[in-house]
PDB file of C-alpha atoms in Angstrom:
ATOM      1  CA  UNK A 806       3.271   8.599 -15.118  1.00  0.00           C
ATOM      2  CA  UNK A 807       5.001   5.833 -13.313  1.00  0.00           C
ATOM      3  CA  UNK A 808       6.541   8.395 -10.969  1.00  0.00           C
ATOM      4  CA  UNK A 809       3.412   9.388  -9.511  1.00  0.00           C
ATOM      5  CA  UNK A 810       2.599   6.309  -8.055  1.00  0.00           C
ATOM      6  CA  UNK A 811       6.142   5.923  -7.075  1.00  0.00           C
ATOM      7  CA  UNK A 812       5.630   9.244  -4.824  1.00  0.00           C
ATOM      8  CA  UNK A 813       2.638   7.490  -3.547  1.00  0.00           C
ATOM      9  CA  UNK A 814       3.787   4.739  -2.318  1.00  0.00           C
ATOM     10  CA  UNK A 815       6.754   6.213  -0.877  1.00  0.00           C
ATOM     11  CA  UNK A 816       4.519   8.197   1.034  1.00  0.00           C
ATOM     12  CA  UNK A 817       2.582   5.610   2.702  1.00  0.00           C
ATOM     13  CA  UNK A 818       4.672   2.871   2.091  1.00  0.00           C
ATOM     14  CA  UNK A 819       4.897   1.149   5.293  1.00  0.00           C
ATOM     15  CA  UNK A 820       2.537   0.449   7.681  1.00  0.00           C
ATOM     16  CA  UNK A 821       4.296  -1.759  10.825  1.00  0.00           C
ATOM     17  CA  UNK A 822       1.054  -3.134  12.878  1.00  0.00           C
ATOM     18  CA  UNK A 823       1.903  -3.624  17.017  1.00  0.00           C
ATOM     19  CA  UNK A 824       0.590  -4.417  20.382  1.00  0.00           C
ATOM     20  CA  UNK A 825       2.758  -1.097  22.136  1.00  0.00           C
ATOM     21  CA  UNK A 826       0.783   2.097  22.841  1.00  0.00           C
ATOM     22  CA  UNK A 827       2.417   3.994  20.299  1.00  0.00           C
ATOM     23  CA  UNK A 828      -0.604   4.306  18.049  1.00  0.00           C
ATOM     24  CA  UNK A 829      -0.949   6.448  15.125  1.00  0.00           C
ATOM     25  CA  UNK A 830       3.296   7.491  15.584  1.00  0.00           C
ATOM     26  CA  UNK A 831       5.024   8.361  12.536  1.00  0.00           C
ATOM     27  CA  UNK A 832       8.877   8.028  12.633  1.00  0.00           C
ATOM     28  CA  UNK A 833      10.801   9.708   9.958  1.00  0.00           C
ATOM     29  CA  UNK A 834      13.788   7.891   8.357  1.00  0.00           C
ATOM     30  CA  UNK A 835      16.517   9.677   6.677  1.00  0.00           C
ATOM     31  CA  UNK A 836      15.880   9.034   2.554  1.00  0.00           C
ATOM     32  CA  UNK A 837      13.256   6.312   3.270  1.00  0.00           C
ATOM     33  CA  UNK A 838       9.413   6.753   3.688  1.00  0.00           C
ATOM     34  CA  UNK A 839       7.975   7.755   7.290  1.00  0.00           C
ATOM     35  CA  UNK A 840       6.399   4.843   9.114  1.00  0.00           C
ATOM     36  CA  UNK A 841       3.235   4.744  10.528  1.00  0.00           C
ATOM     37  CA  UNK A 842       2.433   2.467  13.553  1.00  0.00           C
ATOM     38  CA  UNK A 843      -0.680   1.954  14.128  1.00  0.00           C
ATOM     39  CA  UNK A 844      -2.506  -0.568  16.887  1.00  0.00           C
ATOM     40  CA  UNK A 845      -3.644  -3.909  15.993  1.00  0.00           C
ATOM     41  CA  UNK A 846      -7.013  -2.726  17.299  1.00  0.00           C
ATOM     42  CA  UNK A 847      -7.089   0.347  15.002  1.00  0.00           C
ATOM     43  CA  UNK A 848     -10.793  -0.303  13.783  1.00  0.00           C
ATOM     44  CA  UNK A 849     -10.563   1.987  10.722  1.00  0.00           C
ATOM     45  CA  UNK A 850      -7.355   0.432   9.096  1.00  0.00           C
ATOM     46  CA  UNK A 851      -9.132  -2.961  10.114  1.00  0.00           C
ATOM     47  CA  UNK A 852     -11.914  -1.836   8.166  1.00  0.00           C
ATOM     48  CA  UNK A 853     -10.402  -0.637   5.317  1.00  0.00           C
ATOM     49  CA  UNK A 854      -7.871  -3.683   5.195  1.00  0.00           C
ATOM     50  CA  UNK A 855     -11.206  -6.293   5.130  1.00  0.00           C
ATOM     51  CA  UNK A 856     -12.743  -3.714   2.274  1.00  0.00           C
ATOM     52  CA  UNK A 857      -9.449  -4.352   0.659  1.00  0.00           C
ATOM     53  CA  UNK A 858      -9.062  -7.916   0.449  1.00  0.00           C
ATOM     54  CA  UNK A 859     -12.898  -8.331  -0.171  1.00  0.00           C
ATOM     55  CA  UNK A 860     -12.607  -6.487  -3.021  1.00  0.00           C
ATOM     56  CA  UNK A 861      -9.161  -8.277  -4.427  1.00  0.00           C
ATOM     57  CA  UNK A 862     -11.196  -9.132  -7.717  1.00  0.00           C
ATOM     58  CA  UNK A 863     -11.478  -5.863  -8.671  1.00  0.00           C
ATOM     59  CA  UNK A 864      -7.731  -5.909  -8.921  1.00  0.00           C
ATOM     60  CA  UNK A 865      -7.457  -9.199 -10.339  1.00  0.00           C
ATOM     61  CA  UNK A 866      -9.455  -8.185 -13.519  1.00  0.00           C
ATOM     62  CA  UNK A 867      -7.716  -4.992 -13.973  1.00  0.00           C
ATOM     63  CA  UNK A 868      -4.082  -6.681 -14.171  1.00  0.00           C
ATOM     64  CA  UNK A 869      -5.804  -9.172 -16.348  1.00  0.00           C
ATOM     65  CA  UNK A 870      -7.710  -6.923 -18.449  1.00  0.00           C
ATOM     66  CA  UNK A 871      -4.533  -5.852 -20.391  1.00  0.00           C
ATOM     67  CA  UNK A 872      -6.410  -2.242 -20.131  1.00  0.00           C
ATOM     68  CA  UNK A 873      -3.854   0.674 -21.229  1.00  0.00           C
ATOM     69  CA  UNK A 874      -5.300   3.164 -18.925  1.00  0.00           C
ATOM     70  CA  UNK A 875      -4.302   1.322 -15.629  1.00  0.00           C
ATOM     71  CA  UNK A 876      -0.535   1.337 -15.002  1.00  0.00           C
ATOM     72  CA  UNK A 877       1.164   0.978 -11.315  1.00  0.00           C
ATOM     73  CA  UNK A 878      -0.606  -2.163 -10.135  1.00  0.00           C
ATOM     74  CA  UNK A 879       0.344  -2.622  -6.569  1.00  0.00           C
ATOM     75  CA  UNK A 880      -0.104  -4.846  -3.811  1.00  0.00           C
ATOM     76  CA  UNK A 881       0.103  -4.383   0.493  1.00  0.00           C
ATOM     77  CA  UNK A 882       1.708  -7.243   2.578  1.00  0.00           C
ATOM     78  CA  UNK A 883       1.701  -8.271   6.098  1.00  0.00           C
ATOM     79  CA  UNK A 884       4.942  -9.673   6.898  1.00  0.00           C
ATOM     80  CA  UNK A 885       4.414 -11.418  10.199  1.00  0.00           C
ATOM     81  CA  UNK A 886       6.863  -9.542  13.242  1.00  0.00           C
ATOM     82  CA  UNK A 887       7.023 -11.415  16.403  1.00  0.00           C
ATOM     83  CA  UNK A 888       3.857 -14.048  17.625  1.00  0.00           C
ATOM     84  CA  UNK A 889       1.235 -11.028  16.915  1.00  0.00           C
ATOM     85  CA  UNK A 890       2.764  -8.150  14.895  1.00  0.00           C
ATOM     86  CA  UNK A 891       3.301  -7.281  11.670  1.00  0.00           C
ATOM     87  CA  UNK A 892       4.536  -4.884   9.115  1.00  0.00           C
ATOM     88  CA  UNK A 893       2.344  -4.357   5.997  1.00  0.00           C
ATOM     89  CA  UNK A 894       4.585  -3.091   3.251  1.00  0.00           C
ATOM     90  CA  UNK A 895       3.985  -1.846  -0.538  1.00  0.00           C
ATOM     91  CA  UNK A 896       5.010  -4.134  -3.044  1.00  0.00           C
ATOM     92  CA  UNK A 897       5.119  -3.123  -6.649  1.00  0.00           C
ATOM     93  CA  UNK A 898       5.937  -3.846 -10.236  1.00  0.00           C
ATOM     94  CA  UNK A 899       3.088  -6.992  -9.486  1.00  0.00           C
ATOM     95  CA  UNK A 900       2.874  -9.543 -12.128  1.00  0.00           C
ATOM     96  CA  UNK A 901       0.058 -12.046 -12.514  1.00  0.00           C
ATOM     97  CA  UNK A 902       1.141 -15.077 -13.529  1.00  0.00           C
ATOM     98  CA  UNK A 903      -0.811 -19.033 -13.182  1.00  0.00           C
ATOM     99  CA  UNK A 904      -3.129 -16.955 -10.460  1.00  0.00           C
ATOM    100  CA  UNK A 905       0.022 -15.788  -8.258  1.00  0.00           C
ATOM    101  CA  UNK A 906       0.943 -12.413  -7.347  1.00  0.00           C
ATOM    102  CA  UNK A 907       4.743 -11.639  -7.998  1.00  0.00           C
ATOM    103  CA  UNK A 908       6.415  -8.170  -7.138  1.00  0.00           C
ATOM    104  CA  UNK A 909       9.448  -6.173  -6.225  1.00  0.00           C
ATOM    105  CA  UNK A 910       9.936  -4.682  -2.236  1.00  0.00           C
ATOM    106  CA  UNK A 911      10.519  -1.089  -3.177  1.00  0.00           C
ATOM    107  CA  UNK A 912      11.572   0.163   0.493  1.00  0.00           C
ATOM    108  CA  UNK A 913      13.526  -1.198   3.457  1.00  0.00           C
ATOM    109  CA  UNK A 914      11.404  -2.999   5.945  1.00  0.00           C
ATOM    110  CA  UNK A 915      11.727  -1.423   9.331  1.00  0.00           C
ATOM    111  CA  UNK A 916      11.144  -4.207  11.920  1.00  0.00           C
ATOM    112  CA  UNK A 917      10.641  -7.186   9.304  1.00  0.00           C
ATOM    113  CA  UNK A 918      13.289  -9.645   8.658  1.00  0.00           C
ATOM    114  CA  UNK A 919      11.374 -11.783   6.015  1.00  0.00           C
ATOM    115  CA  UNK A 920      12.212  -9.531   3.238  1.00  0.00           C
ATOM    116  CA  UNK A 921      14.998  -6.943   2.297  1.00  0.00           C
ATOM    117  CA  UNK A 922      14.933  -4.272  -0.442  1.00  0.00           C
ATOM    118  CA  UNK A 923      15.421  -5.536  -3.917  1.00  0.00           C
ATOM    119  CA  UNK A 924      13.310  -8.706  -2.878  1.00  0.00           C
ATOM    120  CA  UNK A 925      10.975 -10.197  -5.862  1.00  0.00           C
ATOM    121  CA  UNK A 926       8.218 -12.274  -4.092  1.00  0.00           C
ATOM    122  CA  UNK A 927       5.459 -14.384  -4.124  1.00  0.00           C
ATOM    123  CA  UNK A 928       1.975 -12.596  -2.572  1.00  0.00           C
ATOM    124  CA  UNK A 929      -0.369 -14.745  -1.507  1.00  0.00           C
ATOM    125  CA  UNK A 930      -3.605 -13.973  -1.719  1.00  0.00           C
ATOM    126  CA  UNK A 931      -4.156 -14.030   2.125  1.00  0.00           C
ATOM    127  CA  UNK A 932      -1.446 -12.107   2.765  1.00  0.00           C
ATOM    128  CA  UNK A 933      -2.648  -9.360   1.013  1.00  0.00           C
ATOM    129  CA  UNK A 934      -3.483  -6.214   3.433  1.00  0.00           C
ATOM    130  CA  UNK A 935      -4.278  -3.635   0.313  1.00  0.00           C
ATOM    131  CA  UNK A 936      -4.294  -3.233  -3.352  1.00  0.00           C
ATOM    132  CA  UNK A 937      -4.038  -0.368  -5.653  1.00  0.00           C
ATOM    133  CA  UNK A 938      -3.667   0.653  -9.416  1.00  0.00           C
ATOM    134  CA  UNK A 939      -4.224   4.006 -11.249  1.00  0.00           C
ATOM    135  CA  UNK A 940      -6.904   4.254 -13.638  1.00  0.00           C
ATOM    136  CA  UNK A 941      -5.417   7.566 -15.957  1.00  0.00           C
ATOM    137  CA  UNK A 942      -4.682   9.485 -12.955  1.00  0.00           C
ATOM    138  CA  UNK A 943      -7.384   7.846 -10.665  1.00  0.00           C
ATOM    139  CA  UNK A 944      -5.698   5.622  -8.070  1.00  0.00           C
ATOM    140  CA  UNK A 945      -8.128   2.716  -7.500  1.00  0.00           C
ATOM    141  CA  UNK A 946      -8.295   0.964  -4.093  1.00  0.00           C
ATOM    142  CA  UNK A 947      -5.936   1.831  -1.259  1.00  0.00           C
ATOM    143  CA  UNK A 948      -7.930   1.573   1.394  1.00  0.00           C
ATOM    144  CA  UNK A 949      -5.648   2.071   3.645  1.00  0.00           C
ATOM    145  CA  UNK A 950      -4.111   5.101   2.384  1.00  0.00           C
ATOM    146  CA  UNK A 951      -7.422   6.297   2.082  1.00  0.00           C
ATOM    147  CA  UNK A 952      -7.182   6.280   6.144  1.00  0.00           C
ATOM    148  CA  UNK A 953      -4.083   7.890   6.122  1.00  0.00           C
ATOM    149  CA  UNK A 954      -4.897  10.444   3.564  1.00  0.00           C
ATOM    150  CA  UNK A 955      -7.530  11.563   6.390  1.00  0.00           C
ATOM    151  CA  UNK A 956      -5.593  11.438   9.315  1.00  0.00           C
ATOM    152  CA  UNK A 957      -2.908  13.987   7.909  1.00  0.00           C
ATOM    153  CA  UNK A 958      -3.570  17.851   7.563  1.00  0.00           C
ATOM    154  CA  UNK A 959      -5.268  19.702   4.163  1.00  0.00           C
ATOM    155  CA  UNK A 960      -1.849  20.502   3.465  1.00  0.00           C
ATOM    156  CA  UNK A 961      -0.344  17.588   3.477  1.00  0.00           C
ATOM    157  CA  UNK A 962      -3.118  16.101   1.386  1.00  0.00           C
ATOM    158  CA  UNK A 963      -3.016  19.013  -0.946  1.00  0.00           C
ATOM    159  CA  UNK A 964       1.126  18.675  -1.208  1.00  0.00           C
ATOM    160  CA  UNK A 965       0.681  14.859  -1.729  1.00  0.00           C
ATOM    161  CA  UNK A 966      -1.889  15.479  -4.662  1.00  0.00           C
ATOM    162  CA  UNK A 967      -0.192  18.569  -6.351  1.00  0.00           C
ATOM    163  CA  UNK A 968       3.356  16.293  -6.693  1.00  0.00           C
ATOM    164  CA  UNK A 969       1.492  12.968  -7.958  1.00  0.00           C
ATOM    165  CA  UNK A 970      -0.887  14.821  -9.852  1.00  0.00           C
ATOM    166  CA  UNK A 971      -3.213  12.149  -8.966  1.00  0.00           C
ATOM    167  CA  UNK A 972      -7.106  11.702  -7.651  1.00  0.00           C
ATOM    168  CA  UNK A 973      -8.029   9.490  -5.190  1.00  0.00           C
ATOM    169  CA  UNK A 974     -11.602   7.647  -5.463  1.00  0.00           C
ATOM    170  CA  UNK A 975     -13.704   8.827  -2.121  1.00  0.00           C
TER     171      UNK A 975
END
């Protein structure tokens, strides 16, 4: 099962945030996940990044409920580019430990120099852009994939569910 989630985040693992007019561009890398830059003023990611971190307790008491039907806890980080940009990346394997979030940088950070591949880190809670864990095979959370999800084609969402085998909440 961990795969699934590993296909998942690979799919929508980063998420670089900027001030240039190249909203809602994806740019494929060769054997990494595609990027998609969206504006700082994109009002739907903003959205579903607040719903995110107001909701943060949800995922708190999952991690901590020791529950053996949720499995691939993971966390979304904006790592700070420039005076206003960022880069929101997936961070996974999270541990919670004395009320910090811990985890491993699964991809390599396009425009980010704070972190590097490999990384374990600290999350702090105000960093956090995005949570998710899978409940069986019901991914809880990620918000902003959720956005994603409905920006891309049937197909695409169709191929994406048929190779994680997973259902996303509505």
């Amino acid at each position: 099962m961990k795969y699934k989630i590993i296909l998942l985040i690979l799919f929508f693992s980063l998420l670089p945030s900027c001030n240039e007019s190249k909203s809602d561009k994806i740019v494929k890398r060769k054997d990494q996940p595609d990027i998609h830059i969206l504006k700082n003023e994109d009002s739907e990611m903003n959205i579903a990044i607040d719903a995110a971190r107001k909701t943060i307790v949800e995922f708190e008491k999952a991690i901590t409920s020791k529950n053996p039907d949720y499995y691939n806890f993971a966390l979304k980080k904006r790592f700070k580019i420039g005076e206003s940009g960022g880069e929101h990346i997936w961070i996974s394997n999270i541990k919670f430990q004395n009320n910090k979030y811990y985890g491993v940088v699964d991809n390599l950070p396009s425009s980010t120099t704070e972190v590097k591949i490999g990384d374990t880190i600290e999350i702090l809670t105000k960093d956090i852009t995005d949570w998710l864990y899978v409940d069986k095979n019901t991914v809880k959370g990620a918000y902003t994939t959720r956005v994603l999800r409905k920006r891309i084609t049937e197909e695409e969402r169709k191929k994406m569910d048929t190779e994680s085998g997973l259902i996303f909440e509505e």
